[in-house]
GROMACS .gro file of C-alpha atoms in nm:
model
  292
    1UNK     CA    1   3.124  17.128   6.253
    2UNK     CA    2   2.887  16.932   6.478
    3UNK     CA    3   2.800  17.078   6.818
    4UNK     CA    4   2.937  16.876   7.110
    5UNK     CA    5   2.693  16.772   7.381
    6UNK     CA    6   2.748  16.573   7.698
    7UNK     CA    7   2.535  16.290   7.832
    8UNK     CA    8   2.448  16.508   8.131
    9UNK     CA    9   2.325  16.793   7.910
   10UNK     CA   10   2.114  16.552   7.707
   11UNK     CA   11   1.957  16.403   8.020
   12UNK     CA   12   1.886  16.754   8.154
   13UNK     CA   13   1.706  16.849   7.833
   14UNK     CA   14   1.484  16.540   7.849
   15UNK     CA   15   1.411  16.610   8.217
   16UNK     CA   16   1.321  16.974   8.143
   17UNK     CA   17   1.082  16.862   7.869
   18UNK     CA   18   0.896  16.651   8.124
   19UNK     CA   19   0.908  16.883   8.423
   20UNK     CA   20   0.870  17.224   8.257
   21UNK     CA   21   0.671  17.141   7.944
   22UNK     CA   22   0.463  16.852   8.079
   23UNK     CA   23   0.564  16.604   7.809
   24UNK     CA   24   0.533  16.232   7.871
   25UNK     CA   25   0.865  16.042   7.886
   26UNK     CA   26   0.866  15.908   7.529
   27UNK     CA   27   0.763  16.246   7.387
   28UNK     CA   28   1.026  16.426   7.595
   29UNK     CA   29   1.298  16.193   7.471
   30UNK     CA   30   1.192  16.219   7.106
   31UNK     CA   31   1.167  16.599   7.127
   32UNK     CA   32   1.517  16.628   7.274
   33UNK     CA   33   1.662  16.410   6.999
   34UNK     CA   34   1.481  16.603   6.725
   35UNK     CA   35   1.570  16.946   6.865
   36UNK     CA   36   1.937  16.865   6.911
   37UNK     CA   37   1.960  16.704   6.569
   38UNK     CA   38   1.816  17.019   6.408
   39UNK     CA   39   2.074  17.225   6.598
   40UNK     CA   40   2.352  17.014   6.450
   41UNK     CA   41   2.450  16.840   6.773
   42UNK     CA   42   2.657  16.524   6.754
   43UNK     CA   43   2.448  16.259   6.930
   44UNK     CA   44   2.682  15.974   6.845
   45UNK     CA   45   2.749  15.779   7.162
   46UNK     CA   46   2.476  15.953   7.362
   47UNK     CA   47   2.266  15.701   7.556
   48UNK     CA   48   1.907  15.792   7.468
   49UNK     CA   49   1.726  15.737   7.793
   50UNK     CA   50   1.459  15.892   8.013
   51UNK     CA   51   1.616  16.007   8.343
   52UNK     CA   52   1.443  15.850   8.641
   53UNK     CA   53   1.299  15.559   8.445
   54UNK     CA   54   1.387  15.235   8.624
   55UNK     CA   55   1.479  15.051   8.305
   56UNK     CA   56   1.670  15.345   8.161
   57UNK     CA   57   1.867  15.386   8.482
   58UNK     CA   58   2.004  15.033   8.450
   59UNK     CA   59   2.373  15.048   8.367
   60UNK     CA   60   2.436  15.041   7.993
   61UNK     CA   61   2.618  14.714   7.911
   62UNK     CA   62   2.900  14.897   7.733
   63UNK     CA   63   2.950  15.132   8.027
   64UNK     CA   64   2.946  14.836   8.267
   65UNK     CA   65   3.219  14.660   8.071
   66UNK     CA   66   3.427  14.978   8.042
   67UNK     CA   67   3.401  15.046   8.415
   68UNK     CA   68   3.502  14.689   8.497
   69UNK     CA   69   3.791  14.707   8.249
   70UNK     CA   70   3.924  15.025   8.406
   71UNK     CA   71   3.894  14.874   8.754
   72UNK     CA   72   4.055  14.542   8.659
   73UNK     CA   73   4.337  14.698   8.457
   74UNK     CA   74   4.510  14.811   8.776
   75UNK     CA   75   4.588  14.449   8.862
   76UNK     CA   76   4.800  14.200   8.676
   77UNK     CA   77   4.746  13.873   8.864
   78UNK     CA   78   4.652  13.563   8.669
   79UNK     CA   79   4.291  13.598   8.780
   80UNK     CA   80   4.285  13.966   8.680
   81UNK     CA   81   4.428  13.884   8.338
   82UNK     CA   82   4.167  13.618   8.274
   83UNK     CA   83   3.895  13.863   8.376
   84UNK     CA   84   4.040  14.134   8.151
   85UNK     CA   85   4.045  13.902   7.851
   86UNK     CA   86   3.685  13.801   7.920
   87UNK     CA   87   3.578  14.167   7.943
   88UNK     CA   88   3.764  14.257   7.624
   89UNK     CA   89   3.597  13.974   7.438
   90UNK     CA   90   3.259  14.090   7.571
   91UNK     CA   91   3.329  14.446   7.455
   92UNK     CA   92   3.428  14.316   7.112
   93UNK     CA   93   3.100  14.127   7.087
   94UNK     CA   94   2.901  14.437   7.189
   95UNK     CA   95   3.075  14.670   6.944
   96UNK     CA   96   3.137  14.452   6.637
   97UNK     CA   97   2.920  14.429   6.329
   98UNK     CA   98   2.588  14.601   6.395
   99UNK     CA   99   2.713  14.741   6.724
  100UNK     CA  100   2.797  15.086   6.584
  101UNK     CA  101   2.602  15.269   6.852
  102UNK     CA  102   2.768  15.065   7.126
  103UNK     CA  103   3.106  15.148   6.973
  104UNK     CA  104   3.012  15.517   6.974
  105UNK     CA  105   2.912  15.498   7.341
  106UNK     CA  106   3.244  15.335   7.427
  107UNK     CA  107   3.445  15.587   7.225
  108UNK     CA  108   3.261  15.884   7.378
  109UNK     CA  109   3.331  15.754   7.729
  110UNK     CA  110   3.705  15.698   7.703
  111UNK     CA  111   3.707  15.348   7.559
  112UNK     CA  112   3.965  15.417   7.288
  113UNK     CA  113   4.208  15.581   7.527
  114UNK     CA  114   4.157  15.307   7.788
  115UNK     CA  115   4.225  15.026   7.542
  116UNK     CA  116   4.530  15.197   7.394
  117UNK     CA  117   4.669  15.238   7.747
  118UNK     CA  118   4.585  14.877   7.833
  119UNK     CA  119   4.764  14.745   7.524
  120UNK     CA  120   5.063  14.972   7.592
  121UNK     CA  121   5.099  14.840   7.947
  122UNK     CA  122   5.052  14.472   7.860
  123UNK     CA  123   5.368  14.265   7.869
  124UNK     CA  124   5.501  14.092   7.559
  125UNK     CA  125   5.423  13.756   7.715
  126UNK     CA  126   5.058  13.849   7.776
  127UNK     CA  127   4.968  13.737   7.427
  128UNK     CA  128   4.601  13.660   7.492
  129UNK     CA  129   4.547  13.999   7.654
  130UNK     CA  130   4.715  14.182   7.366
  131UNK     CA  131   4.525  13.992   7.098
  132UNK     CA  132   4.189  14.053   7.267
  133UNK     CA  133   4.274  14.415   7.345
  134UNK     CA  134   4.370  14.495   6.987
  135UNK     CA  135   4.061  14.330   6.843
  136UNK     CA  136   3.835  14.514   7.087
  137UNK     CA  137   4.013  14.842   7.008
  138UNK     CA  138   3.959  14.797   6.634
  139UNK     CA  139   3.585  14.751   6.694
  140UNK     CA  140   3.563  15.090   6.869
  141UNK     CA  141   3.732  15.292   6.594
  142UNK     CA  142   3.460  15.374   6.344
  143UNK     CA  143   3.473  15.745   6.264
  144UNK     CA  144   3.709  16.043   6.244
  145UNK     CA  145   3.644  16.131   6.606
  146UNK     CA  146   3.759  15.792   6.731
  147UNK     CA  147   4.057  15.784   6.492
  148UNK     CA  148   4.166  16.120   6.634
  149UNK     CA  149   4.136  15.989   6.989
  150UNK     CA  150   4.355  15.697   6.884
  151UNK     CA  151   4.614  15.931   6.731
  152UNK     CA  152   4.618  16.167   7.029
  153UNK     CA  153   4.674  15.869   7.261
  154UNK     CA  154   4.997  15.782   7.075
  155UNK     CA  155   4.810  15.486   6.928
  156UNK     CA  156   5.013  15.452   6.605
  157UNK     CA  157   5.346  15.419   6.786
  158UNK     CA  158   5.206  15.189   7.053
  159UNK     CA  159   5.048  14.954   6.799
  160UNK     CA  160   5.360  14.954   6.581
  161UNK     CA  161   5.578  14.865   6.881
  162UNK     CA  162   5.343  14.578   6.966
  163UNK     CA  163   5.347  14.447   6.609
  164UNK     CA  164   5.726  14.462   6.588
  165UNK     CA  165   5.747  14.250   6.902
  166UNK     CA  166   5.497  13.990   6.782
  167UNK     CA  167   5.617  13.895   6.435
  168UNK     CA  168   5.556  13.526   6.502
  169UNK     CA  169   5.213  13.561   6.666
  170UNK     CA  170   4.936  13.557   6.407
  171UNK     CA  171   4.662  13.649   6.657
  172UNK     CA  172   4.839  13.967   6.770
  173UNK     CA  173   4.934  14.052   6.412
  174UNK     CA  174   4.574  14.010   6.300
  175UNK     CA  175   4.445  14.228   6.582
  176UNK     CA  176   4.717  14.488   6.533
  177UNK     CA  177   4.668  14.528   6.160
  178UNK     CA  178   4.292  14.544   6.218
  179UNK     CA  179   4.363  14.850   6.431
  180UNK     CA  180   4.591  14.995   6.160
  181UNK     CA  181   4.311  14.958   5.906
  182UNK     CA  182   4.038  15.095   6.132
  183UNK     CA  183   4.242  15.391   6.255
  184UNK     CA  184   4.366  15.486   5.907
  185UNK     CA  185   4.020  15.487   5.747
  186UNK     CA  186   3.920  15.841   5.657
  187UNK     CA  187   4.212  16.000   5.842
  188UNK     CA  188   4.512  16.113   5.637
  189UNK     CA  189   4.702  16.225   5.947
  190UNK     CA  190   4.689  15.874   6.093
  191UNK     CA  191   4.802  15.727   5.761
  192UNK     CA  192   5.096  15.970   5.766
  193UNK     CA  193   5.180  15.867   6.123
  194UNK     CA  194   5.193  15.499   6.033
  195UNK     CA  195   5.402  15.568   5.723
  196UNK     CA  196   5.645  15.778   5.929
  197UNK     CA  197   5.678  15.474   6.156
  198UNK     CA  198   5.761  15.262   5.848
  199UNK     CA  199   5.449  15.048   5.848
  200UNK     CA  200   5.526  14.960   5.484
  201UNK     CA  201   5.853  14.792   5.582
  202UNK     CA  202   5.682  14.609   5.869
  203UNK     CA  203   5.410  14.484   5.634
  204UNK     CA  204   5.675  14.355   5.394
  205UNK     CA  205   5.852  14.170   5.676
  206UNK     CA  206   5.527  14.013   5.794
  207UNK     CA  207   5.422  13.905   5.445
  208UNK     CA  208   5.757  13.744   5.370
  209UNK     CA  209   5.693  13.500   5.654
  210UNK     CA  210   5.467  13.233   5.506
  211UNK     CA  211   5.343  13.136   5.852
  212UNK     CA  212   5.158  13.470   5.856
  213UNK     CA  213   4.954  13.394   5.545
  214UNK     CA  214   4.633  13.371   5.751
  215UNK     CA  215   4.665  13.729   5.880
  216UNK     CA  216   4.391  13.871   5.658
  217UNK     CA  217   4.391  14.211   5.826
  218UNK     CA  218   4.732  14.293   5.678
  219UNK     CA  219   4.567  14.308   5.335
  220UNK     CA  220   4.293  14.532   5.474
  221UNK     CA  221   4.560  14.758   5.623
  222UNK     CA  222   4.736  14.792   5.286
  223UNK     CA  223   4.411  14.878   5.110
  224UNK     CA  224   4.305  15.139   5.365
  225UNK     CA  225   4.648  15.299   5.394
  226UNK     CA  226   4.655  15.345   5.016
  227UNK     CA  227   4.299  15.472   4.972
  228UNK     CA  228   4.243  15.852   4.947
  229UNK     CA  229   3.935  15.857   5.170
  230UNK     CA  230   3.984  16.168   5.386
  231UNK     CA  231   3.744  16.430   5.249
  232UNK     CA  232   3.916  16.702   5.451
  233UNK     CA  233   4.233  16.670   5.242
  234UNK     CA  234   4.260  16.841   4.902
  235UNK     CA  235   4.571  16.656   4.780
  236UNK     CA  236   4.619  16.312   4.932
  237UNK     CA  237   4.965  16.160   4.976
  238UNK     CA  238   4.849  15.802   4.936
  239UNK     CA  239   4.953  15.768   4.572
  240UNK     CA  240   5.309  15.835   4.680
  241UNK     CA  241   5.267  15.569   4.946
  242UNK     CA  242   5.151  15.325   4.678
  243UNK     CA  243   5.470  15.384   4.483
  244UNK     CA  244   5.675  15.330   4.797
  245UNK     CA  245   5.495  15.002   4.871
  246UNK     CA  246   5.575  14.889   4.517
  247UNK     CA  247   5.937  15.006   4.529
  248UNK     CA  248   6.027  14.812   4.844
  249UNK     CA  249   5.872  14.492   4.707
  250UNK     CA  250   5.530  14.464   4.872
  251UNK     CA  251   5.356  14.425   4.536
  252UNK     CA  252   5.585  14.142   4.431
  253UNK     CA  253   5.545  13.958   4.762
  254UNK     CA  254   5.169  14.007   4.739
  255UNK     CA  255   5.158  13.855   4.391
  256UNK     CA  256   5.354  13.553   4.515
  257UNK     CA  257   5.120  13.521   4.812
  258UNK     CA  258   4.817  13.529   4.583
  259UNK     CA  259   4.966  13.246   4.381
  260UNK     CA  260   5.087  13.026   4.664
  261UNK     CA  261   4.954  13.089   5.012
  262UNK     CA  262   4.655  13.321   5.047
  263UNK     CA  263   4.353  13.142   5.194
  264UNK     CA  264   4.038  13.151   4.978
  265UNK     CA  265   3.861  13.364   5.240
  266UNK     CA  266   4.138  13.625   5.214
  267UNK     CA  267   4.150  13.646   4.834
  268UNK     CA  268   3.913  13.945   4.801
  269UNK     CA  269   4.114  14.144   5.056
  270UNK     CA  270   4.447  14.050   4.900
  271UNK     CA  271   4.326  14.143   4.551
  272UNK     CA  272   4.196  14.477   4.679
  273UNK     CA  273   4.535  14.541   4.840
  274UNK     CA  274   4.717  14.470   4.514
  275UNK     CA  275   4.480  14.699   4.325
  276UNK     CA  276   4.553  14.978   4.574
  277UNK     CA  277   4.927  14.945   4.507
  278UNK     CA  278   4.897  14.931   4.127
  279UNK     CA  279   4.823  15.301   4.073
  280UNK     CA  280   5.017  15.360   3.752
  281UNK     CA  281   5.139  15.186   3.437
  282UNK     CA  282   5.495  15.142   3.561
  283UNK     CA  283   5.387  14.961   3.877
  284UNK     CA  284   5.148  14.744   3.675
  285UNK     CA  285   5.435  14.659   3.438
  286UNK     CA  286   5.670  14.571   3.723
  287UNK     CA  287   5.405  14.348   3.881
  288UNK     CA  288   5.317  14.171   3.559
  289UNK     CA  289   5.653  14.111   3.387
  290UNK     CA  290   5.826  13.893   3.651
  291UNK     CA  291   5.525  13.665   3.683
  292UNK     CA  292   5.408  13.605   3.326
   0.00000   0.00000   0.00000
């Protein structure tokens, strides 16, 4: 198990390298990183800076956005909501794609918990805030540590409640199922939590509504929920989940969607979702026979 280290402890080590060992700033920083890595420390989300350096002391952009989000979240005026949405969109931009390190910084400094709480407190009518909040949250969840923070913050129930109240809003559905996919990746306990909350039945309800055909993340959620990707688990339960998805009709609805309504850009995700459901001969037979 990786050794936990705080930002303060990291900064102190760099400072000691300079003050006690006479290293120059760059050497002190590199030595601290190398030494802690050899010791098995988890440096994910640690801001690698030289204490006292004018440039390094500038506020990290992710930390700035998080601090402003936490400050603005206490208000709910129209101006505050607009500012919150803008900050959430900025956080999404910082943490998406190649922003893995930014996402780690945000997760280490309470970003996952803050966004879960923000989404939980948002009203049903605050659609723009919810959509932006869910998308930003999904960009922060990238490893087992962040998925556990999501779980411990009651994230599965909160997201499921939001999705159930937004069955006609494709933006919220897309953001919500993006969170389901991100939080379930590599974490069997989170998959179990979503299944206990009947995410399979919710997915079926969403997919039966043709107006939701553009919600690509629902296909990603199916694939991730049904993939045995938690290396900590000896015997995964996901194959049983696949059978349940097939039994309630998700496979059949998915086949129909592939034939009639899935956008070309969503075809790879939809096909991967169907493959994840079709785990045995009987399910393959049931999928194939009605649609020959």
